[in-house]
GROMACS .gro file of C-alpha atoms in nm:
model
  452
    1MET     CA    1   0.000   0.000   0.000
    2GLU     CA    2   0.123   0.349  -0.078
    3GLY     CA    3   0.083   0.678   0.105
    4LYS     CA    4  -0.215   0.779  -0.104
    5HIS     CA    5  -0.447   0.645   0.165
    6VAL     CA    6  -0.318   0.895   0.423
    7GLY     CA    7  -0.595   1.123   0.540
    8PHE     CA    8  -0.870   0.907   0.398
    9LEU     CA    9  -1.041   0.826   0.726
   10SER     CA   10  -0.992   1.173   0.864
   11PHE     CA   11  -1.168   1.313   0.560
   12LEU     CA   12  -1.460   1.077   0.611
   13LYS     CA   13  -1.484   1.185   0.974
   14SER     CA   14  -1.623   1.524   0.879
   15LYS     CA   15  -1.984   1.410   0.866
   16PRO     CA   16  -2.225   1.695   0.936
   17GLU     CA   17  -2.559   1.591   1.079
   18PRO     CA   18  -2.780   1.889   1.002
   19ALA     CA   19  -3.155   1.901   1.031
   20PRO     CA   20  -3.335   1.849   0.700
   21ALA     CA   21  -3.387   2.222   0.645
   22ALA     CA   22  -3.021   2.286   0.717
   23VAL     CA   23  -2.921   2.013   0.474
   24LYS     CA   24  -3.119   2.183   0.204
   25ALA     CA   25  -2.964   2.523   0.269
   26ALA     CA   26  -2.609   2.399   0.302
   27ALA     CA   27  -2.630   2.172   0.000
   28VAL     CA   28  -2.683   2.448  -0.255
   29PRO     CA   29  -2.341   2.555  -0.386
   30SER     CA   30  -2.282   2.926  -0.415
   31ALA     CA   31  -2.294   3.048  -0.769
   32ALA     CA   32  -1.957   3.104  -0.931
   33PRO     CA   33  -1.910   3.427  -1.128
   34PRO     CA   34  -1.944   3.379  -1.502
   35MET     CA   35  -1.607   3.308  -1.657
   36ALA     CA   36  -1.663   3.497  -1.978
   37ALA     CA   37  -1.997   3.672  -1.950
   38PRO     CA   38  -2.006   4.052  -1.955
   39SER     CA   39  -2.192   4.066  -1.625
   40ALA     CA   40  -2.318   3.843  -1.346
   41PRO     CA   41  -2.655   3.673  -1.394
   42ASP     CA   42  -2.964   3.833  -1.242
   43HIS     CA   43  -3.035   3.519  -1.039
   44GLU     CA   44  -2.879   3.186  -0.961
   45GLY     CA   45  -3.094   2.947  -1.157
   46ASP     CA   46  -3.332   2.706  -0.988
   47PRO     CA   47  -3.192   2.601  -0.647
   48GLU     CA   48  -3.435   2.307  -0.628
   49ALA     CA   49  -3.358   2.166  -0.973
   50ILE     CA   50  -3.210   1.817  -0.995
   51VAL     CA   51  -2.880   1.819  -1.182
   52VAL     CA   52  -2.827   1.479  -1.343
   53ARG     CA   53  -2.478   1.357  -1.431
   54ALA     CA   54  -2.402   1.073  -1.674
   55GLU     CA   55  -2.053   0.925  -1.652
   56ILE     CA   56  -1.813   0.964  -1.944
   57VAL     CA   57  -1.550   0.687  -1.949
   58ASP     CA   58  -1.245   0.706  -2.173
   59GLU     CA   59  -1.057   0.425  -2.349
   60HIS     CA   60  -0.840   0.375  -2.039
   61HIS     CA   61  -1.153   0.310  -1.827
   62ARG     CA   62  -1.106   0.639  -1.644
   63LEU     CA   63  -1.411   0.837  -1.542
   64CYS     CA   64  -1.289   1.144  -1.729
   65GLY     CA   65  -1.602   1.357  -1.695
   66TYR     CA   66  -1.979   1.379  -1.700
   67ARG     CA   67  -2.264   1.491  -1.918
   68PHE     CA   68  -2.464   1.743  -1.716
   69SER     CA   69  -2.836   1.800  -1.764
   70VAL     CA   70  -3.132   1.936  -1.569
   71PRO     CA   71  -3.435   1.723  -1.658
   72PHE     CA   72  -3.777   1.813  -1.532
   73GLY     CA   73  -3.982   1.579  -1.320
   74GLY     CA   74  -4.313   1.551  -1.141
   75ASN     CA   75  -4.527   1.857  -1.206
   76ARG     CA   76  -4.231   2.074  -1.301
   77ALA     CA   77  -4.200   2.225  -1.647
   78PRO     CA   78  -3.869   2.223  -1.838
   79LEU     CA   79  -3.639   2.508  -1.734
   80PRO     CA   80  -3.590   2.789  -1.986
   81GLU     CA   81  -3.239   2.761  -2.123
   82PRO     CA   82  -3.106   3.076  -1.950
   83VAL     CA   83  -3.226   2.942  -1.612
   84LEU     CA   84  -3.088   2.597  -1.692
   85ILE     CA   85  -2.745   2.746  -1.764
   86GLU     CA   86  -2.753   2.954  -1.447
   87THR     CA   87  -2.848   2.640  -1.254
   88LEU     CA   88  -2.541   2.462  -1.391
   89VAL     CA   89  -2.327   2.763  -1.299
   90ALA     CA   90  -2.466   2.747  -0.945
   91ALA     CA   91  -2.380   2.376  -0.943
   92ARG     CA   92  -2.017   2.477  -1.008
   93LEU     CA   93  -1.989   2.318  -1.349
   94PRO     CA   94  -1.726   2.574  -1.465
   95GLN     CA   95  -1.507   2.481  -1.169
   96PHE     CA   96  -1.546   2.111  -1.243
   97ALA     CA   97  -1.458   2.173  -1.609
   98GLN     CA   98  -1.125   2.326  -1.513
   99ASN     CA   99  -0.986   1.972  -1.494
  100ARG     CA  100  -1.237   1.723  -1.637
  101LEU     CA  101  -1.483   1.698  -1.924
  102ALA     CA  102  -1.822   1.859  -1.871
  103LEU     CA  103  -2.059   1.790  -2.161
  104VAL     CA  104  -2.362   2.020  -2.190
  105GLN     CA  105  -2.622   2.027  -2.466
  106LEU     CA  106  -2.703   2.371  -2.608
  107SER     CA  107  -2.967   2.502  -2.843
  108MET     CA  108  -2.851   2.667  -3.164
  109ASP     CA  109  -2.991   2.997  -3.036
  110ALA     CA  110  -2.770   2.982  -2.725
  111VAL     CA  111  -2.465   3.058  -2.937
  112VAL     CA  112  -2.631   3.356  -3.105
  113PHE     CA  113  -2.730   3.513  -2.774
  114ASN     CA  114  -2.409   3.416  -2.589
  115ARG     CA  115  -2.603   3.224  -2.325
  116HIS     CA  116  -2.325   2.968  -2.302
  117LEU     CA  117  -2.053   3.206  -2.187
  118PRO     CA  118  -2.095   3.150  -1.809
  119LEU     CA  119  -2.020   2.778  -1.863
  120VAL     CA  120  -1.701   2.823  -2.064
  121ALA     CA  121  -1.399   2.649  -1.910
  122PRO     CA  122  -1.096   2.460  -2.047
  123HIS     CA  123  -1.278   2.124  -2.051
  124THR     CA  124  -1.634   2.233  -2.124
  125VAL     CA  125  -1.777   2.053  -2.427
  126PHE     CA  126  -2.093   2.198  -2.581
  127LEU     CA  127  -2.314   1.950  -2.763
  128LEU     CA  128  -2.519   2.069  -3.060
  129ASP     CA  129  -2.783   1.862  -3.237
  130ARG     CA  130  -2.731   1.883  -3.612
  131LYS     CA  131  -3.103   1.820  -3.673
  132ALA     CA  132  -3.235   2.075  -3.425
  133GLY     CA  133  -3.360   2.396  -3.581
  134ASP     CA  134  -3.316   2.275  -3.937
  135LEU     CA  135  -3.041   2.528  -4.006
  136PRO     CA  136  -2.821   2.530  -4.316
  137VAL     CA  137  -2.486   2.356  -4.278
  138GLU     CA  138  -2.296   2.682  -4.314
  139GLN     CA  139  -2.481   2.840  -4.023
  140ILE     CA  140  -2.426   2.541  -3.798
  141ALA     CA  141  -2.056   2.533  -3.887
  142GLY     CA  142  -2.036   2.905  -3.812
  143ARG     CA  143  -2.188   2.861  -3.469
  144MET     CA  144  -1.959   2.571  -3.394
  145ALA     CA  145  -1.660   2.784  -3.490
  146ALA     CA  146  -1.789   3.065  -3.266
  147LEU     CA  147  -1.811   2.823  -2.972
  148ARG     CA  148  -1.455   2.704  -3.028
  149GLU     CA  149  -1.331   3.064  -3.032
  150THR     CA  150  -1.444   3.100  -2.669
  151GLY     CA  151  -1.190   2.834  -2.569
  152CYS     CA  152  -1.417   2.532  -2.532
  153LYS     CA  153  -1.473   2.219  -2.741
  154VAL     CA  154  -1.773   2.130  -2.956
  155ALA     CA  155  -1.953   1.798  -2.994
  156LEU     CA  156  -2.206   1.734  -3.268
  157ARG     CA  157  -2.495   1.490  -3.279
  158GLY     CA  158  -2.662   1.372  -3.601
  159ILE     CA  159  -2.357   1.369  -3.826
  160SER     CA  160  -2.339   1.198  -4.162
  161LEU     CA  161  -2.072   1.125  -4.419
  162ASP     CA  162  -2.245   1.336  -4.685
  163ALA     CA  163  -2.006   1.574  -4.856
  164ALA     CA  164  -2.242   1.859  -4.772
  165ASP     CA  165  -2.176   1.803  -4.398
  166ALA     CA  166  -1.799   1.837  -4.433
  167PRO     CA  167  -1.787   2.203  -4.314
  168MET     CA  168  -1.940   2.099  -3.980
  169LEU     CA  169  -1.713   1.801  -3.929
  170ALA     CA  170  -1.410   2.017  -4.003
  171VAL     CA  171  -1.480   2.221  -3.686
  172CYS     CA  172  -1.609   1.932  -3.474
  173ASP     CA  173  -1.396   1.818  -3.178
  174ILE     CA  174  -1.615   1.522  -3.077
  175ALA     CA  175  -1.867   1.330  -3.286
  176MET     CA  176  -2.152   1.207  -3.064
  177LEU     CA  177  -2.274   0.870  -3.190
  178TYR     CA  178  -2.564   0.657  -3.066
  179LEU     CA  179  -2.560   0.278  -3.080
  180SER     CA  180  -2.937   0.255  -3.107
  181GLU     CA  181  -2.948   0.462  -3.427
  182HIS     CA  182  -2.752   0.217  -3.643
  183THR     CA  183  -2.714  -0.150  -3.715
  184LEU     CA  184  -2.377  -0.283  -3.597
  185ALA     CA  185  -2.251  -0.308  -3.955
  186GLU     CA  186  -2.354   0.052  -4.027
  187PHE     CA  187  -2.203   0.169  -3.700
  188GLN     CA  188  -1.869   0.001  -3.766
  189SER     CA  189  -1.855   0.145  -4.118
  190LEU     CA  190  -1.939   0.494  -3.993
  191ILE     CA  191  -1.662   0.482  -3.733
  192LYS     CA  192  -1.410   0.354  -3.987
  193GLN     CA  193  -1.490   0.634  -4.232
  194LEU     CA  194  -1.482   0.905  -3.964
  195ARG     CA  195  -1.148   0.776  -3.839
  196MET     CA  196  -1.005   0.782  -4.189
  197ARG     CA  197  -1.136   1.125  -4.293
  198TYR     CA  198  -1.103   1.311  -3.961
  199PRO     CA  199  -0.818   1.151  -3.765
  200ASP     CA  200  -0.803   1.431  -3.506
  201MET     CA  201  -1.172   1.416  -3.419
  202LYS     CA  202  -1.268   1.217  -3.109
  203LEU     CA  203  -1.558   0.973  -3.121
  204ALA     CA  204  -1.802   0.941  -2.830
  205VAL     CA  205  -2.067   0.670  -2.824
  206ASP     CA  206  -2.381   0.691  -2.610
  207GLY     CA  207  -2.615   0.412  -2.505
  208VAL     CA  208  -2.344   0.162  -2.407
  209GLU     CA  209  -2.514  -0.084  -2.175
  210THR     CA  210  -2.255  -0.361  -2.123
  211TRP     CA  211  -1.879  -0.400  -2.100
  212ASP     CA  212  -1.890  -0.618  -2.412
  213GLU     CA  213  -2.045  -0.328  -2.606
  214GLN     CA  214  -1.783  -0.093  -2.465
  215ARG     CA  215  -1.498  -0.321  -2.573
  216MET     CA  216  -1.652  -0.361  -2.917
  217CYS     CA  217  -1.679   0.017  -2.968
  218MET     CA  218  -1.330   0.073  -2.832
  219SER     CA  219  -1.183  -0.187  -3.070
  220TRP     CA  220  -1.340   0.001  -3.360
  221GLY     CA  221  -1.177   0.328  -3.257
  222CYS     CA  222  -1.414   0.514  -3.020
  223ASN     CA  223  -1.263   0.734  -2.749
  224TYR     CA  224  -1.544   0.811  -2.502
  225PHE     CA  225  -1.830   0.595  -2.376
  226LEU     CA  226  -2.158   0.689  -2.210
  227GLY     CA  227  -2.418   0.449  -2.076
  228HIS     CA  228  -2.482   0.228  -1.777
  229PHE     CA  229  -2.206  -0.024  -1.840
  230LEU     CA  230  -1.968   0.113  -1.574
  231THR     CA  231  -2.183   0.002  -1.281
  232THR     CA  232  -2.271  -0.338  -1.429
  233SER     CA  233  -2.089  -0.661  -1.355
  234ASP     CA  234  -1.846  -0.773  -1.623
  235LYS     CA  235  -1.826  -1.149  -1.675
  236VAL     CA  236  -1.934  -1.257  -1.328
  237ASP     CA  237  -1.766  -1.583  -1.236
  238PRO     CA  238  -1.965  -1.783  -0.977
  239ASP     CA  239  -1.643  -1.963  -0.882
  240ALA     CA  240  -1.424  -1.652  -0.865
  241LYS     CA  241  -1.211  -1.602  -0.559
  242VAL     CA  242  -1.166  -1.273  -0.378
  243ASP     CA  243  -0.796  -1.184  -0.349
  244GLN     CA  244  -0.621  -1.210  -0.013
  245SER     CA  245  -0.598  -0.839   0.065
  246ARG     CA  246  -0.968  -0.794   0.010
  247MET     CA  247  -1.042  -1.107   0.213
  248THR     CA  248  -0.842  -0.955   0.499
  249SER     CA  249  -1.049  -0.638   0.470
  250ILE     CA  250  -1.372  -0.838   0.471
  251GLU     CA  251  -1.259  -1.031   0.779
  252LEU     CA  252  -1.178  -0.705   0.959
  253LEU     CA  253  -1.512  -0.560   0.855
  254ASN     CA  254  -1.687  -0.864   1.000
  255LEU     CA  255  -1.501  -0.830   1.329
  256LEU     CA  256  -1.584  -0.460   1.349
  257ARG     CA  257  -1.947  -0.528   1.265
  258THR     CA  258  -1.979  -0.785   1.544
  259ASP     CA  259  -1.799  -0.568   1.803
  260ALA     CA  260  -1.510  -0.813   1.835
  261GLU     CA  261  -1.237  -0.747   2.088
  262LEU     CA  262  -0.932  -0.549   1.984
  263PRO     CA  263  -0.681  -0.838   2.005
  264ALA     CA  264  -0.882  -1.040   1.752
  265MET     CA  265  -0.877  -0.751   1.503
  266ILE     CA  266  -0.505  -0.694   1.553
  267GLU     CA  267  -0.434  -1.061   1.488
  268VAL     CA  268  -0.618  -1.048   1.153
  269ALA     CA  269  -0.451  -0.725   1.044
  270LYS     CA  270  -0.105  -0.863   1.124
  271ARG     CA  271  -0.150  -1.140   0.866
  272ASP     CA  272  -0.135  -0.885   0.585
  273PRO     CA  273   0.168  -0.651   0.601
  274GLY     CA  274   0.007  -0.419   0.350
  275MET     CA  275  -0.300  -0.384   0.570
  276THR     CA  276  -0.086  -0.312   0.876
  277TYR     CA  277   0.100  -0.042   0.686
  278GLN     CA  278  -0.223   0.111   0.559
  279VAL     CA  279  -0.390   0.131   0.901
  280LEU     CA  280  -0.079   0.292   1.053
  281GLN     CA  281  -0.071   0.545   0.770
  282TRP     CA  282  -0.433   0.633   0.835
  283ALA     CA  283  -0.373   0.678   1.206
  284ASN     CA  284  -0.069   0.901   1.149
  285ALA     CA  285  -0.245   1.139   0.911
  286PRO     CA  286  -0.182   1.498   1.026
  287SER     CA  287  -0.554   1.571   1.043
  288ASN     CA  288  -0.591   1.311   1.319
  289GLY     CA  289  -0.404   1.551   1.549
  290GLN     CA  290  -0.156   1.302   1.693
  291THR     CA  291   0.141   1.471   1.861
  292THR     CA  292   0.343   1.150   1.870
  293LYS     CA  293   0.383   0.892   1.595
  294VAL     CA  294   0.147   0.593   1.612
  295THR     CA  295   0.362   0.282   1.584
  296SER     CA  296   0.135  -0.007   1.683
  297LEU     CA  297  -0.190  -0.148   1.550
  298GLN     CA  298  -0.343  -0.120   1.896
  299GLN     CA  299  -0.279   0.254   1.902
  300ALA     CA  300  -0.398   0.290   1.544
  301PHE     CA  301  -0.732   0.120   1.610
  302MET     CA  302  -0.783   0.337   1.918
  303VAL     CA  303  -0.709   0.657   1.725
  304LEU     CA  304  -0.935   0.573   1.432
  305GLY     CA  305  -1.234   0.430   1.615
  306ARG     CA  306  -1.459   0.151   1.494
  307ASN     CA  307  -1.704   0.346   1.281
  308GLN     CA  308  -1.448   0.537   1.077
  309LEU     CA  309  -1.226   0.230   1.041
  310TYR     CA  310  -1.527   0.039   0.906
  311ARG     CA  311  -1.600   0.307   0.650
  312GLY     CA  312  -1.237   0.338   0.550
  313LEU     CA  313  -1.192  -0.036   0.503
  314THR     CA  314  -1.508  -0.055   0.294
  315VAL     CA  315  -1.394   0.224   0.064
  316SER     CA  316  -1.038   0.093   0.043
  317MET     CA  317  -1.175  -0.228  -0.108
  318PHE     CA  318  -1.204  -0.031  -0.432
  319ARG     CA  319  -0.832   0.048  -0.422
  320LEU     CA  320  -0.685  -0.285  -0.321
  321GLY     CA  321  -0.690  -0.415  -0.677
  322GLY     CA  322  -0.438  -0.325  -0.943
  323GLY     CA  323  -0.324  -0.393  -1.292
  324ALA     CA  324  -0.570  -0.359  -1.577
  325ASN     CA  325  -0.867  -0.286  -1.348
  326LYS     CA  326  -0.712  -0.005  -1.145
  327ALA     CA  327  -0.864   0.281  -1.345
  328ARG     CA  328  -1.202   0.109  -1.360
  329ASP     CA  329  -1.198   0.050  -0.983
  330GLU     CA  330  -1.123   0.418  -0.922
  331SER     CA  331  -1.416   0.513  -1.147
  332LEU     CA  332  -1.646   0.279  -0.955
  333LEU     CA  333  -1.528   0.430  -0.627
  334GLU     CA  334  -1.631   0.777  -0.742
  335VAL     CA  335  -1.980   0.656  -0.833
  336ALA     CA  336  -2.007   0.457  -0.509
  337LEU     CA  337  -1.903   0.751  -0.290
  338THR     CA  338  -2.156   0.982  -0.455
  339ARG     CA  339  -2.428   0.718  -0.418
  340ALA     CA  340  -2.338   0.644  -0.056
  341ARG     CA  341  -2.323   1.008   0.050
  342PHE     CA  342  -2.658   1.081  -0.114
  343LEU     CA  343  -2.822   0.789   0.065
  344GLU     CA  344  -2.673   0.897   0.396
  345THR     CA  345  -2.788   1.258   0.375
  346CYS     CA  346  -3.123   1.239   0.194
  347SER     CA  347  -3.327   1.100   0.484
  348THR     CA  348  -3.428   1.194   0.837
  349LEU     CA  349  -3.364   0.845   0.971
  350PRO     CA  350  -3.162   0.801   1.294
  351GLN     CA  351  -2.787   0.832   1.249
  352SER     CA  352  -2.731   0.458   1.288
  353LYS     CA  353  -2.967   0.393   0.996
  354ARG     CA  354  -2.800   0.664   0.788
  355ASP     CA  355  -2.464   0.498   0.855
  356GLU     CA  356  -2.609   0.176   0.719
  357LEU     CA  357  -2.744   0.358   0.412
  358PHE     CA  358  -2.392   0.488   0.347
  359LEU     CA  359  -2.264   0.130   0.351
  360VAL     CA  360  -2.549   0.016   0.126
  361GLY     CA  361  -2.437   0.271  -0.131
  362LEU     CA  362  -2.079   0.144  -0.123
  363LEU     CA  363  -2.156  -0.226  -0.103
  364SER     CA  364  -2.413  -0.207  -0.384
  365LEU     CA  365  -2.128  -0.192  -0.636
  366PHE     CA  366  -1.908  -0.464  -0.484
  367ASP     CA  367  -2.029  -0.731  -0.727
  368ALA     CA  368  -1.940  -0.505  -1.022
  369LEU     CA  369  -1.605  -0.429  -0.859
  370LEU     CA  370  -1.501  -0.785  -0.784
  371GLY     CA  371  -1.678  -0.981  -1.057
  372VAL     CA  372  -1.829  -1.207  -0.791
  373PRO     CA  373  -2.202  -1.273  -0.739
  374MET     CA  374  -2.347  -1.050  -0.466
  375ALA     CA  375  -2.477  -1.357  -0.281
  376SER     CA  376  -2.120  -1.490  -0.248
  377LEU     CA  377  -1.998  -1.158  -0.112
  378VAL     CA  378  -2.283  -1.120   0.134
  379ASP     CA  379  -2.220  -1.472   0.264
  380LYS     CA  380  -1.865  -1.366   0.352
  381MET     CA  381  -1.974  -1.058   0.546
  382HIS     CA  382  -2.161  -1.016   0.872
  383LEU     CA  383  -2.429  -0.765   0.776
  384SER     CA  384  -2.757  -0.663   0.928
  385ASP     CA  385  -3.071  -0.821   0.785
  386ASP     CA  386  -3.173  -0.483   0.643
  387ILE     CA  387  -2.848  -0.452   0.446
  388ARG     CA  388  -2.863  -0.814   0.330
  389ASP     CA  389  -3.220  -0.770   0.206
  390VAL     CA  390  -3.141  -0.471  -0.012
  391LEU     CA  391  -2.817  -0.612  -0.154
  392LEU     CA  392  -2.963  -0.953  -0.239
  393SER     CA  393  -3.313  -0.863  -0.354
  394SER     CA  394  -3.349  -0.482  -0.349
  395GLU     CA  395  -3.609  -0.527  -0.077
  396GLY     CA  396  -3.649  -0.434   0.287
  397VAL     CA  397  -3.645  -0.095   0.455
  398TYR     CA  398  -3.349   0.030   0.245
  399GLY     CA  399  -3.476  -0.102  -0.088
  400PRO     CA  400  -3.670   0.212  -0.190
  401TYR     CA  401  -3.374   0.436  -0.104
  402LEU     CA  402  -3.134   0.241  -0.325
  403MET     CA  403  -3.390   0.223  -0.606
  404MET     CA  404  -3.442   0.600  -0.585
  405VAL     CA  405  -3.074   0.687  -0.619
  406MET     CA  406  -3.025   0.439  -0.903
  407LEU     CA  407  -3.321   0.590  -1.090
  408LEU     CA  408  -3.169   0.936  -1.048
  409GLU     CA  409  -2.840   0.806  -1.184
  410ARG     CA  410  -3.026   0.680  -1.491
  411ASP     CA  411  -3.208   1.009  -1.551
  412LYS     CA  412  -3.547   0.864  -1.449
  413VAL     CA  413  -3.641   1.162  -1.236
  414ASP     CA  414  -4.020   1.114  -1.235
  415ARG     CA  415  -4.000   0.763  -1.091
  416ALA     CA  416  -3.734   0.867  -0.839
  417LEU     CA  417  -3.951   1.153  -0.712
  418GLU     CA  418  -4.246   0.918  -0.673
  419ILE     CA  419  -4.037   0.702  -0.441
  420ALA     CA  420  -3.907   1.007  -0.256
  421GLU     CA  421  -4.264   1.121  -0.193
  422LYS     CA  422  -4.363   0.779  -0.057
  423LEU     CA  423  -4.060   0.788   0.173
  424GLY     CA  424  -4.169   1.127   0.305
  425LEU     CA  425  -3.852   1.301   0.189
  426ASP     CA  426  -3.823   1.672   0.124
  427MET     CA  427  -3.901   1.677  -0.248
  428ASP     CA  428  -3.749   2.020  -0.303
  429GLY     CA  429  -3.434   1.912  -0.121
  430ILE     CA  430  -3.350   1.612  -0.344
  431GLY     CA  431  -3.163   1.826  -0.597
  432PRO     CA  432  -2.951   2.019  -0.346
  433VAL     CA  433  -2.868   1.705  -0.148
  434GLY     CA  434  -2.766   1.528  -0.469
  435GLN     CA  435  -2.539   1.814  -0.571
  436ALA     CA  436  -2.384   1.826  -0.222
  437ALA     CA  437  -2.318   1.450  -0.236
  438PHE     CA  438  -2.143   1.487  -0.571
  439LYS     CA  439  -1.928   1.772  -0.436
  440TRP     CA  440  -1.839   1.570  -0.125
  441ALA     CA  441  -1.738   1.269  -0.334
  442GLN     CA  442  -1.524   1.485  -0.562
  443GLU     CA  443  -1.344   1.635  -0.263
  444SER     CA  444  -1.299   1.292  -0.109
  445MET     CA  445  -1.145   1.153  -0.429
  446GLN     CA  446  -0.912   1.450  -0.458
  447HIS     CA  447  -0.818   1.431  -0.091
  448THR     CA  448  -0.717   1.066  -0.119
  449SER     CA  449  -0.582   1.049  -0.472
  450GLY     CA  450  -0.217   1.046  -0.375
  451ASP     CA  451  -0.142   1.348  -0.591
  452GLU     CA  452  -0.078   1.575  -0.298
   0.00000   0.00000   0.00000
């Protein structure tokens, strides 16, 4: 284990427990000043809107960015584009796009009226639909060129290989392709021709549902992939074995869960030198406030405490792998942290139940992480009946919560809000809590990335 885990548990310790109204107020990020607009917006968008993020995975399996949208749900009407853009500014999209891709769909009129300027950042990608507005090719190409002049990139949907479309493709940074709009033979031919004619243009494919589809598109030359494949299991092997380091973590988690005595936990940790090193690194993190160096596992467990050690071990399971799956595991961790934090903070349940919801969010992706059936994993862990029920059959007291967050992840806002209403949650607070969870997960990933 390397020093990148230092500070991980101490970061997770900062768990505010505000009242529901306070959650709602604190969860709304302050609006950032427009980066290129002539003046600040008159208002800060819709603070109750639900910002939906779809993962963008690159050819190295890194979660390199997100597509951001603000769908409407329930009785709410679609946001006017100026309010939608201000809402994304308030959600700190320009700050996110300083380092990672942020894909946002624009209308053709947005370019004419400079509505997009507050969202401009080095990694902002504006998506235009070639078929929207029925404009001549020359006008679309002109608007794409105008967008690029502001320092951002441009993606285009609805492209063709017709010679008449060449002016648009010449100023296109990313071609947005959709699996469902072509037969496989047509899709492969389209990619081949685009690669040959426009070698500098990146190809993004949406609607990727499985890892097999992702590998197929990648082998044909695509660069970016959107869809639900990241959180699905890839080639689950019912006879697969969990590696030793992760087995050690699971054994420690079981001991913590059953309130085992300290000597028993120390004995398990000692079997794995890497685990011993990691726990000591956690305990010696500067933010833990230790004036003297922690040199024994007994001291380390005392400093960290059971609850934070349990959380840290659970999260570290995503980082105990290596090799070809390392980037994929890190991507899954980011999704899992966002999911877990949302589940923890969306409800008014007692803190012990919210702690369990946090674990449900993390554990719900363990089968995708390890390529092992969930039933096999659950059998190896001492979990409460409530956690077992939701992980094995999506049932029990936590089932609706997990279903709600998964629907939000898949842009099914109406159905998610129906569940939220049945659960008695603050409907207007779902959006702010979701945005706060995303921000918390981003900070957690940065805090523990090892780049410091």
